[in-house]
mmCIF file of C-alpha atoms in Angstrom:
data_model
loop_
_atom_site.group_PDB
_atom_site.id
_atom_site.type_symbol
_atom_site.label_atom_id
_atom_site.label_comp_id
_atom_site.label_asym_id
_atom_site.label_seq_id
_atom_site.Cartn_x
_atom_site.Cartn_y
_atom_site.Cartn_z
ATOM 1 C CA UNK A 946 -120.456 49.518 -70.073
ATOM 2 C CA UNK A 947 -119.261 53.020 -69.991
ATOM 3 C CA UNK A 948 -119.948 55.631 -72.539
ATOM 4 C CA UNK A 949 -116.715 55.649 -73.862
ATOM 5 C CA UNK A 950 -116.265 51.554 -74.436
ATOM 6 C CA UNK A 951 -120.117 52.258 -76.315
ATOM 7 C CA UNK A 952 -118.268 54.827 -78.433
ATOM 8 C CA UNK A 953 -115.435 52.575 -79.016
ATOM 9 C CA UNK A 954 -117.083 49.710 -80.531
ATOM 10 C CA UNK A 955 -117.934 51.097 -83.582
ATOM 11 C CA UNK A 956 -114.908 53.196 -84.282
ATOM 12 C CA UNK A 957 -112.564 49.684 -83.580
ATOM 13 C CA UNK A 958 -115.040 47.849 -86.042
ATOM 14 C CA UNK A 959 -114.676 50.446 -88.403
ATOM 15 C CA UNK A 960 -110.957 49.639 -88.211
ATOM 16 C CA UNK A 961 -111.345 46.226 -89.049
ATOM 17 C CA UNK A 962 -114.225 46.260 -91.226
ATOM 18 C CA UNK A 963 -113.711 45.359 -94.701
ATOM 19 C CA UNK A 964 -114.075 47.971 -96.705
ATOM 20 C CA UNK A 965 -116.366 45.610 -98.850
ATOM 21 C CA UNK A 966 -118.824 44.578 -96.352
ATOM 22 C CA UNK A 967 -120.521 48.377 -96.504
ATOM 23 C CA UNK A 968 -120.240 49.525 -100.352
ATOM 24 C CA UNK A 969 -119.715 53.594 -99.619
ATOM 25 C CA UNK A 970 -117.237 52.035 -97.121
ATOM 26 C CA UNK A 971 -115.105 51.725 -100.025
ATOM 27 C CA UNK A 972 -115.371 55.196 -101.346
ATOM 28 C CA UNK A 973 -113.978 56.965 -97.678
ATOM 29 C CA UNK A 974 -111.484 54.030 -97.364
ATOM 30 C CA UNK A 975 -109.601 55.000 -100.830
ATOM 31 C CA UNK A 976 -109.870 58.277 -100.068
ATOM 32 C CA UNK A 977 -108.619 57.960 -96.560
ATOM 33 C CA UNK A 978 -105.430 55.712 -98.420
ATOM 34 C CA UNK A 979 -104.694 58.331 -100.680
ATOM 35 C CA UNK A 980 -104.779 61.311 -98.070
ATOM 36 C CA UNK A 981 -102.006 59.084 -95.539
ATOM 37 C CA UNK A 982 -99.812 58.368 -98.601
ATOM 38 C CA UNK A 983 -99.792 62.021 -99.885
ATOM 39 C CA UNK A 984 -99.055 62.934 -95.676
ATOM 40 C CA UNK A 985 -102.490 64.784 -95.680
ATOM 41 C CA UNK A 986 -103.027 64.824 -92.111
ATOM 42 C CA UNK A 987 -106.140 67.066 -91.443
ATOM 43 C CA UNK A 988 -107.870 64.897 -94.066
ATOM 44 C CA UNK A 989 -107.219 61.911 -92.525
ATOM 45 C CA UNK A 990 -108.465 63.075 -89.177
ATOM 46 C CA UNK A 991 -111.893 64.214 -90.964
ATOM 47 C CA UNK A 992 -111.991 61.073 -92.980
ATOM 48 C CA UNK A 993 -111.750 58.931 -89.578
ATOM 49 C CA UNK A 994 -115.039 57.706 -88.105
ATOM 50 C CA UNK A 995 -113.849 59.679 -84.990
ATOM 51 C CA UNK A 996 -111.980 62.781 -86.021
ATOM 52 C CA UNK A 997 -111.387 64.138 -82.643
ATOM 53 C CA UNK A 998 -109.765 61.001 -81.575
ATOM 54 C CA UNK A 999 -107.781 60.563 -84.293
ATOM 55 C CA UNK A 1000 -106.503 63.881 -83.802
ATOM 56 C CA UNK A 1001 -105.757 63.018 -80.146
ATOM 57 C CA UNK A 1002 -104.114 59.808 -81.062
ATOM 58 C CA UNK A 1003 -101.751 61.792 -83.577
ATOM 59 C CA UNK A 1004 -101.169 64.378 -81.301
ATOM 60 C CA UNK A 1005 -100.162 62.233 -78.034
ATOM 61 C CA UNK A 1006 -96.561 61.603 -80.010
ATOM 62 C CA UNK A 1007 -96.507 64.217 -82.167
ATOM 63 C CA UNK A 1008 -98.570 67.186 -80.937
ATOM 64 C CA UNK A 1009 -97.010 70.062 -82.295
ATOM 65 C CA UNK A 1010 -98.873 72.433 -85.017
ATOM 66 C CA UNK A 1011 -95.760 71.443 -87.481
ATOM 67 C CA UNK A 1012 -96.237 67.614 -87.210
ATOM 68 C CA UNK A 1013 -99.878 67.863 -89.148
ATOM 69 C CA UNK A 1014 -97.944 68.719 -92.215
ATOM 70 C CA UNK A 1015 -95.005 66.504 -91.596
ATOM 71 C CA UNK A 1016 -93.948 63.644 -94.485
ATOM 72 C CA UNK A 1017 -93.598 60.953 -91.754
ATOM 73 C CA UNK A 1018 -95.205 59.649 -88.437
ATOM 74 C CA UNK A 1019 -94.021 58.618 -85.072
ATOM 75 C CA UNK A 1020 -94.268 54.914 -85.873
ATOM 76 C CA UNK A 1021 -91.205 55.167 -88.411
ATOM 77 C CA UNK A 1022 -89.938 58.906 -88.232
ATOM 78 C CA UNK A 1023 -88.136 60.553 -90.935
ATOM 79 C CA UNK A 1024 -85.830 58.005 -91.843
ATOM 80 C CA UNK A 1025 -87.693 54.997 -92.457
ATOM 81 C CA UNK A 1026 -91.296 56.198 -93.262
ATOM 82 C CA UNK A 1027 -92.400 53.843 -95.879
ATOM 83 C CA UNK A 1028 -94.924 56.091 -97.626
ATOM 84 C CA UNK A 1029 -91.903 58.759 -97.837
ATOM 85 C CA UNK A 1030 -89.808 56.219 -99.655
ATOM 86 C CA UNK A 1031 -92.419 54.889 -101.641
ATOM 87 C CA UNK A 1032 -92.823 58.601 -103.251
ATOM 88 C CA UNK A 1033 -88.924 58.857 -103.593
ATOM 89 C CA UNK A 1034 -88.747 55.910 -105.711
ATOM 90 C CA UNK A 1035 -91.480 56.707 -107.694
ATOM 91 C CA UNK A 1036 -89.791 60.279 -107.857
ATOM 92 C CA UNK A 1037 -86.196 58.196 -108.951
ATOM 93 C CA UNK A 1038 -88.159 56.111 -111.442
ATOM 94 C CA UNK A 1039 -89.585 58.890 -113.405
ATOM 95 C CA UNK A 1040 -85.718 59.648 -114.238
ATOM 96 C CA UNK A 1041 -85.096 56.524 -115.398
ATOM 97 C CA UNK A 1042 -85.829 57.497 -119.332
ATOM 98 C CA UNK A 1043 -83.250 60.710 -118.921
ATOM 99 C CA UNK A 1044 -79.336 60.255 -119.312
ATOM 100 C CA UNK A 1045 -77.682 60.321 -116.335
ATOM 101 C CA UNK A 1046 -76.608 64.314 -116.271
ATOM 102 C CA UNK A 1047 -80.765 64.392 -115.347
ATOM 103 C CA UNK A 1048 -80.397 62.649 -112.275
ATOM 104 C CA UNK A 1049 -80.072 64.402 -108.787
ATOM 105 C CA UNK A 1050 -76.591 64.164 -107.332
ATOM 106 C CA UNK A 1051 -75.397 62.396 -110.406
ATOM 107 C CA UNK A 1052 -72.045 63.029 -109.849
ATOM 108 C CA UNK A 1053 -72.208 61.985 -106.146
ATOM 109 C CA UNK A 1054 -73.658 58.831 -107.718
ATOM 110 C CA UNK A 1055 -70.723 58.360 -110.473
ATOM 111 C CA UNK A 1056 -68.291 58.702 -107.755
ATOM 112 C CA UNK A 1057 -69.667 56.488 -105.263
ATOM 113 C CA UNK A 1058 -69.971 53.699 -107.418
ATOM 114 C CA UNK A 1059 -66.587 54.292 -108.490
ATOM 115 C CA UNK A 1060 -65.225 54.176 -104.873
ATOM 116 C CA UNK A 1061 -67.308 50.618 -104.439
ATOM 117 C CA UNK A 1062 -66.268 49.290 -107.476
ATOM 118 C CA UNK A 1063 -62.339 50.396 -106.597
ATOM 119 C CA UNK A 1064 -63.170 48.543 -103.010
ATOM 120 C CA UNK A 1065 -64.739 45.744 -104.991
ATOM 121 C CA UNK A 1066 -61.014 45.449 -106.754
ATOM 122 C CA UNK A 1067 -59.005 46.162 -103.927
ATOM 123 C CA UNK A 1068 -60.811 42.979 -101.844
ATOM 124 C CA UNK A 1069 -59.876 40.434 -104.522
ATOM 125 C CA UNK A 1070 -63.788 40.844 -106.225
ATOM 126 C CA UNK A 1071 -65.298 39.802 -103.096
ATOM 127 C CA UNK A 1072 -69.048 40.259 -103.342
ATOM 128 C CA UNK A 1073 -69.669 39.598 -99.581
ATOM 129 C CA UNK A 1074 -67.566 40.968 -96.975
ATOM 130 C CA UNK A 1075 -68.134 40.900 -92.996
ATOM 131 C CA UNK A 1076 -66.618 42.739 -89.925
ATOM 132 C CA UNK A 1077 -64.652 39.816 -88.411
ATOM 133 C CA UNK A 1078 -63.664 37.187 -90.560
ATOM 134 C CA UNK A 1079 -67.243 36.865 -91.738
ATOM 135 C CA UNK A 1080 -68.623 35.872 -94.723
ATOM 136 C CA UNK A 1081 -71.670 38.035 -94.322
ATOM 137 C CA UNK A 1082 -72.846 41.199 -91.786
#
């Protein structure tokens, strides 16, 4: 076995590892949750077992200085980072108990749904409509 397959094992099993098994386990683990969700990434790298290669691993699709402070990953980018849109609903839901004048882009909103619901008429109150002939997309 090489030196780096030794190193390995323990750093995969911490991986995999429930949290349970090893009762401070569960302390780092929570801790190394809340740190990815709130995009903390020089936390998570010192929370790892193996900071150094957790910081290589980051930085072989994403090594720029900029990217450790980034809101997303490489896995989903941008776009589709679930952890991003997870805070921008909980963001959207905390508006939920003001009228609608407290709502970002609230008049983007009204109009948009005004343009669907004028589609919605114009298409003979079809709820599903598809690109060919299609029921659905």
């Amino acid at each position: 076995m090489t030196g780096a397959v030794v190193h390995q094992g323990p750093v995969l099993l911490g991986m995999v590892a429930p949290a349970t098994v090893i009762p401070t386990a569960k302390i780092r683990d929570d801790a190394l949750s809340k740190a990815r969700f709130e995009f903390r990434w020089r936390d998570q790298f010192n929370l790892s077992l193996d900071p150094d290669t957790a910081e290589q691993y980051h930085d072989q699709t994403l090594p720029a200085e900029g990217a450790k402070s980034a809101h997303f990953c490489s896995m989903c980018g941008p776009k589709f980072c679930s952890m991003k849109i997870s805070q921008e609903v909980r963001e959207f839901a905390k508006l939920q108990n003001q009228d609608s004048a407290g709502f970002i882009a609230a008049e983007e909103a009204e109009k948009g749904m005004a343009e669907m619901s004028q589609v919605y008429e114009d298409t003979g109150r079809e709820l599903y409509m598809g690109a060919g002939g299609r029921e659905h997309d």
